[in-house]
XYZ file of N, CA and C in Angstrom:
315
model
N 137.217 87.148 106.222
C 137.413 86.270 105.084
C 137.952 84.915 105.490
N 138.828 84.886 106.482
C 139.456 83.637 106.873
C 138.614 82.793 107.803
N 137.533 83.368 108.322
C 136.705 82.651 109.281
C 135.676 81.789 108.559
N 135.385 80.593 109.104
C 134.354 79.750 108.480
C 132.967 80.358 108.673
N 132.082 80.037 107.764
C 130.711 80.545 107.831
C 129.924 79.822 108.909
N 128.908 80.495 109.417
C 128.012 79.861 110.371
C 127.202 78.783 109.649
N 126.728 77.819 110.409
C 125.971 76.714 109.822
C 124.725 77.245 109.128
N 124.532 76.859 107.876
C 123.360 77.249 107.117
C 123.464 78.600 106.451
N 124.547 79.321 106.652
C 124.706 80.646 106.040
C 125.225 80.496 104.616
N 124.650 81.263 103.720
C 125.069 81.239 102.320
C 126.271 82.167 102.132
N 127.318 81.715 101.449
C 128.451 82.615 101.209
C 128.065 83.698 100.201
N 128.611 84.876 100.399
C 128.346 85.999 99.501
C 128.980 85.693 98.140
N 128.250 85.793 97.039
C 128.810 85.491 95.712
C 130.023 86.351 95.365
N 130.041 87.590 95.819
C 131.173 88.471 95.528
C 132.426 87.964 96.241
N 132.257 87.562 97.494
C 133.393 87.040 98.264
C 133.881 85.735 97.658
N 132.969 84.893 97.264
C 133.336 83.619 96.642
C 134.118 83.856 95.355
N 133.654 84.783 94.527
C 134.352 85.096 93.282
C 135.735 85.679 93.561
N 135.829 86.534 94.576
C 137.112 87.134 94.942
C 138.101 86.068 95.397
N 137.649 85.164 96.258
C 138.535 84.100 96.751
C 138.979 83.181 95.620
N 138.083 82.876 94.689
C 138.425 82.043 93.543
C 139.472 82.733 92.665
N 139.295 84.034 92.468
C 140.253 84.820 91.675
C 141.622 84.866 92.354
N 141.635 85.049 93.665
C 142.896 85.089 94.412
C 143.634 83.748 94.317
N 142.906 82.644 94.440
C 143.529 81.310 94.317
C 144.122 81.128 92.929
N 143.375 81.571 91.904
C 143.858 81.446 90.537
C 145.122 82.276 90.309
N 145.140 83.497 90.840
C 146.320 84.350 90.697
C 147.535 83.762 91.429
N 147.318 83.206 92.616
C 148.410 82.561 93.353
C 148.962 81.375 92.569
N 148.075 80.591 91.984
C 148.504 79.432 91.194
C 149.311 79.880 89.976
N 148.859 80.928 89.307
C 149.584 81.440 88.141
C 150.963 81.941 88.524
N 151.065 82.667 89.626
C 152.379 83.172 90.035
C 153.292 82.027 90.448
N 152.739 81.016 91.087
C 153.547 79.855 91.470
C 154.062 79.121 90.235
N 153.233 79.028 89.201
C 153.668 78.375 87.954
C 154.766 79.172 87.270
N 154.620 80.519 87.264
C 155.634 81.370 86.634
C 156.978 81.274 87.341
N 156.954 81.154 88.657
C 158.178 81.114 89.448
C 158.786 79.717 89.529
N 158.121 78.723 88.984
C 158.612 77.343 89.058
C 159.885 77.191 88.232
N 160.710 76.240 88.648
C 161.944 75.979 87.926
C 161.697 75.218 86.639
N 162.767 75.044 85.884
C 162.666 74.377 84.586
C 162.177 72.936 84.738
N 162.690 72.221 85.736
C 162.294 70.827 85.931
C 160.801 70.720 86.247
N 160.296 71.617 87.086
C 158.880 71.587 87.439
C 158.005 71.931 86.234
N 158.444 72.894 85.449
C 157.681 73.266 84.258
C 157.651 72.126 83.248
N 158.792 71.479 83.051
C 158.872 70.353 82.128
C 157.990 69.209 82.613
N 158.046 68.933 83.922
C 157.220 67.862 84.492
C 155.737 68.159 84.285
N 155.317 69.403 84.536
C 153.917 69.782 84.347
C 153.503 69.661 82.880
N 154.382 70.108 81.970
C 154.104 70.019 80.541
C 153.927 68.562 80.113
N 154.875 67.701 80.517
C 154.792 66.291 80.122
C 153.580 65.610 80.725
N 153.258 65.938 81.969
C 152.089 65.347 82.616
C 150.814 65.769 81.884
N 150.737 67.049 81.528
C 149.562 67.564 80.817
C 149.403 66.863 79.465
N 150.505 66.718 78.740
C 150.453 66.063 77.433
C 150.133 64.580 77.557
N 150.646 63.925 78.618
C 150.344 62.515 78.834
C 148.845 62.309 79.014
N 148.217 63.122 79.874
C 146.786 62.952 80.111
C 145.961 63.338 78.883
N 146.441 64.296 78.103
C 145.751 64.639 76.859
C 145.801 63.464 75.878
N 146.985 62.862 75.715
C 147.131 61.713 74.822
C 146.326 60.522 75.332
N 146.363 60.292 76.654
C 145.623 59.180 77.264
C 144.127 59.331 76.990
N 143.591 60.543 77.211
C 142.171 60.776 76.991
C 141.814 60.590 75.522
N 142.656 61.108 74.633
C 142.393 60.981 73.199
C 142.366 59.513 72.772
N 143.345 58.734 73.252
C 143.404 57.319 72.893
C 142.194 56.559 73.441
N 141.824 56.822 74.690
C 140.678 56.120 75.285
C 139.365 56.507 74.596
N 139.181 57.775 74.317
C 137.945 58.201 73.655
C 137.859 57.644 72.237
N 138.994 57.564 71.543
C 139.019 56.974 70.204
C 138.642 55.497 70.271
N 139.220 54.790 71.250
C 138.904 53.366 71.411
C 137.426 53.163 71.738
N 136.891 53.992 72.609
C 135.474 53.896 72.963
C 134.606 54.159 71.729
N 134.965 55.175 70.952
C 134.180 55.513 69.754
C 134.217 54.394 68.719
N 135.400 53.841 68.481
C 135.517 52.745 67.508
C 134.745 51.512 67.964
N 134.811 51.219 69.265
C 134.051 50.081 69.781
C 132.560 50.324 69.616
N 132.120 51.558 69.870
C 130.696 51.882 69.718
C 130.253 51.768 68.261
N 131.108 52.157 67.333
C 130.764 52.009 65.915
C 130.670 50.540 65.523
N 131.577 49.728 66.019
C 131.609 48.313 65.637
C 130.537 47.490 66.343
N 130.321 47.742 67.629
C 129.441 46.881 68.421
C 128.140 47.535 68.851
N 127.982 48.806 68.595
C 126.790 49.515 69.053
C 127.049 50.165 70.397
N 126.162 51.062 70.764
C 126.344 51.816 71.998
C 126.000 50.963 73.209
N 126.857 50.982 74.237
C 126.558 50.230 75.461
C 125.532 50.992 76.305
N 125.113 50.416 77.428
C 124.193 51.145 78.317
C 124.808 52.486 78.746
N 123.952 53.470 78.988
C 124.432 54.812 79.314
C 125.288 54.846 80.575
N 124.965 54.005 81.558
C 125.767 53.987 82.788
C 127.190 53.523 82.494
N 127.348 52.475 81.694
C 128.681 51.984 81.333
C 129.436 53.037 80.533
N 128.748 53.680 79.604
C 129.376 54.717 78.791
C 129.817 55.900 79.657
N 128.994 56.276 80.620
C 129.348 57.373 81.526
C 130.570 57.016 82.359
N 130.649 55.765 82.816
C 131.818 55.332 83.586
C 133.081 55.363 82.732
N 132.968 54.912 81.497
C 134.141 54.898 80.610
C 134.620 56.311 80.293
N 133.681 57.225 80.072
C 134.056 58.609 79.784
C 134.663 59.261 81.026
N 134.110 58.974 82.207
C 134.679 59.507 83.450
C 136.096 58.984 83.651
N 136.320 57.712 83.338
C 137.663 57.142 83.450
C 138.613 57.808 82.464
N 138.142 58.085 81.257
C 138.980 58.740 80.250
C 139.312 60.172 80.664
N 138.398 60.841 81.357
C 138.615 62.222 81.778
C 139.438 62.339 83.056
N 139.683 61.246 83.746
C 140.422 61.264 85.008
C 141.829 61.794 84.792
N 142.251 62.722 85.642
C 143.550 63.364 85.472
C 144.505 63.067 86.619
N 144.240 62.054 87.398
C 145.184 61.645 88.413
C 145.207 62.546 89.624
N 146.396 62.801 90.111
C 146.572 63.518 91.362
C 146.201 64.983 91.260
N 146.187 65.564 90.054
C 145.830 66.974 89.912
C 144.443 67.248 90.457
N 143.473 66.424 90.113
C 142.114 66.637 90.595
C 141.999 66.319 92.068
N 142.730 65.297 92.530
C 142.654 64.930 93.934
C 143.246 66.020 94.814
N 144.210 66.776 94.305
C 144.871 67.814 95.083
C 144.069 69.103 95.145
N 143.101 69.291 94.235
C 142.321 70.518 94.205
C 141.344 70.545 95.364
N 141.061 71.729 95.899
C 140.024 71.841 96.932
C 138.677 71.435 96.357
N 137.803 70.959 97.206
C 136.529 70.416 96.731
C 135.672 71.447 96.026
N 135.684 72.696 96.434
C 134.816 73.696 95.855
C 135.334 74.285 94.556
N 136.605 74.040 94.202
C 137.174 74.730 93.051
C 136.835 74.086 91.722
N 136.555 72.809 91.690
C 136.239 72.148 90.425
C 135.350 70.954 90.710
N 134.630 70.532 89.704
C 133.815 69.341 89.863
C 134.731 68.138 89.827
N 134.630 67.315 90.825
C 135.499 66.153 90.905
C 134.756 64.938 90.392
N 135.457 64.140 89.638
C 134.890 62.890 89.150
C 135.747 61.775 89.723
N 135.090 60.823 90.350
C 135.842 59.706 90.894
C 136.183 58.744 89.774
N 137.326 58.126 89.889
C 137.737 57.184 88.845
C 137.011 55.866 89.055
N 136.222 55.450 88.097
C 135.504 54.188 88.221
C 136.447 53.018 87.967
N 136.110 51.921 88.592
C 136.901 50.720 88.371
C 136.295 49.958 87.203
N 137.105 49.674 86.212
C 136.607 48.936 85.048
C 137.049 47.511 85.079
């Protein structure tokens, strides 16, 4: 399990699912064992990004209603920027979640 795969070899779906489950369980136990300050920090960070996304998406929607829809590429960049969650996504391993790069506006 700990050894890297040979070049061109497909990982076994069962092993991949098992490793993903193990990572998730480790993360859950680490969150449960975290201190009050860490839990509060995680809660506030989560709420900040939720509020940030809501405000940006509302602004984008209101602008689209007033001025019409922009080109799809610009709209995709704005939505990707609104969905950006900072260091949380950057800290995740590449295979665990789809990563979106933060576009420069």
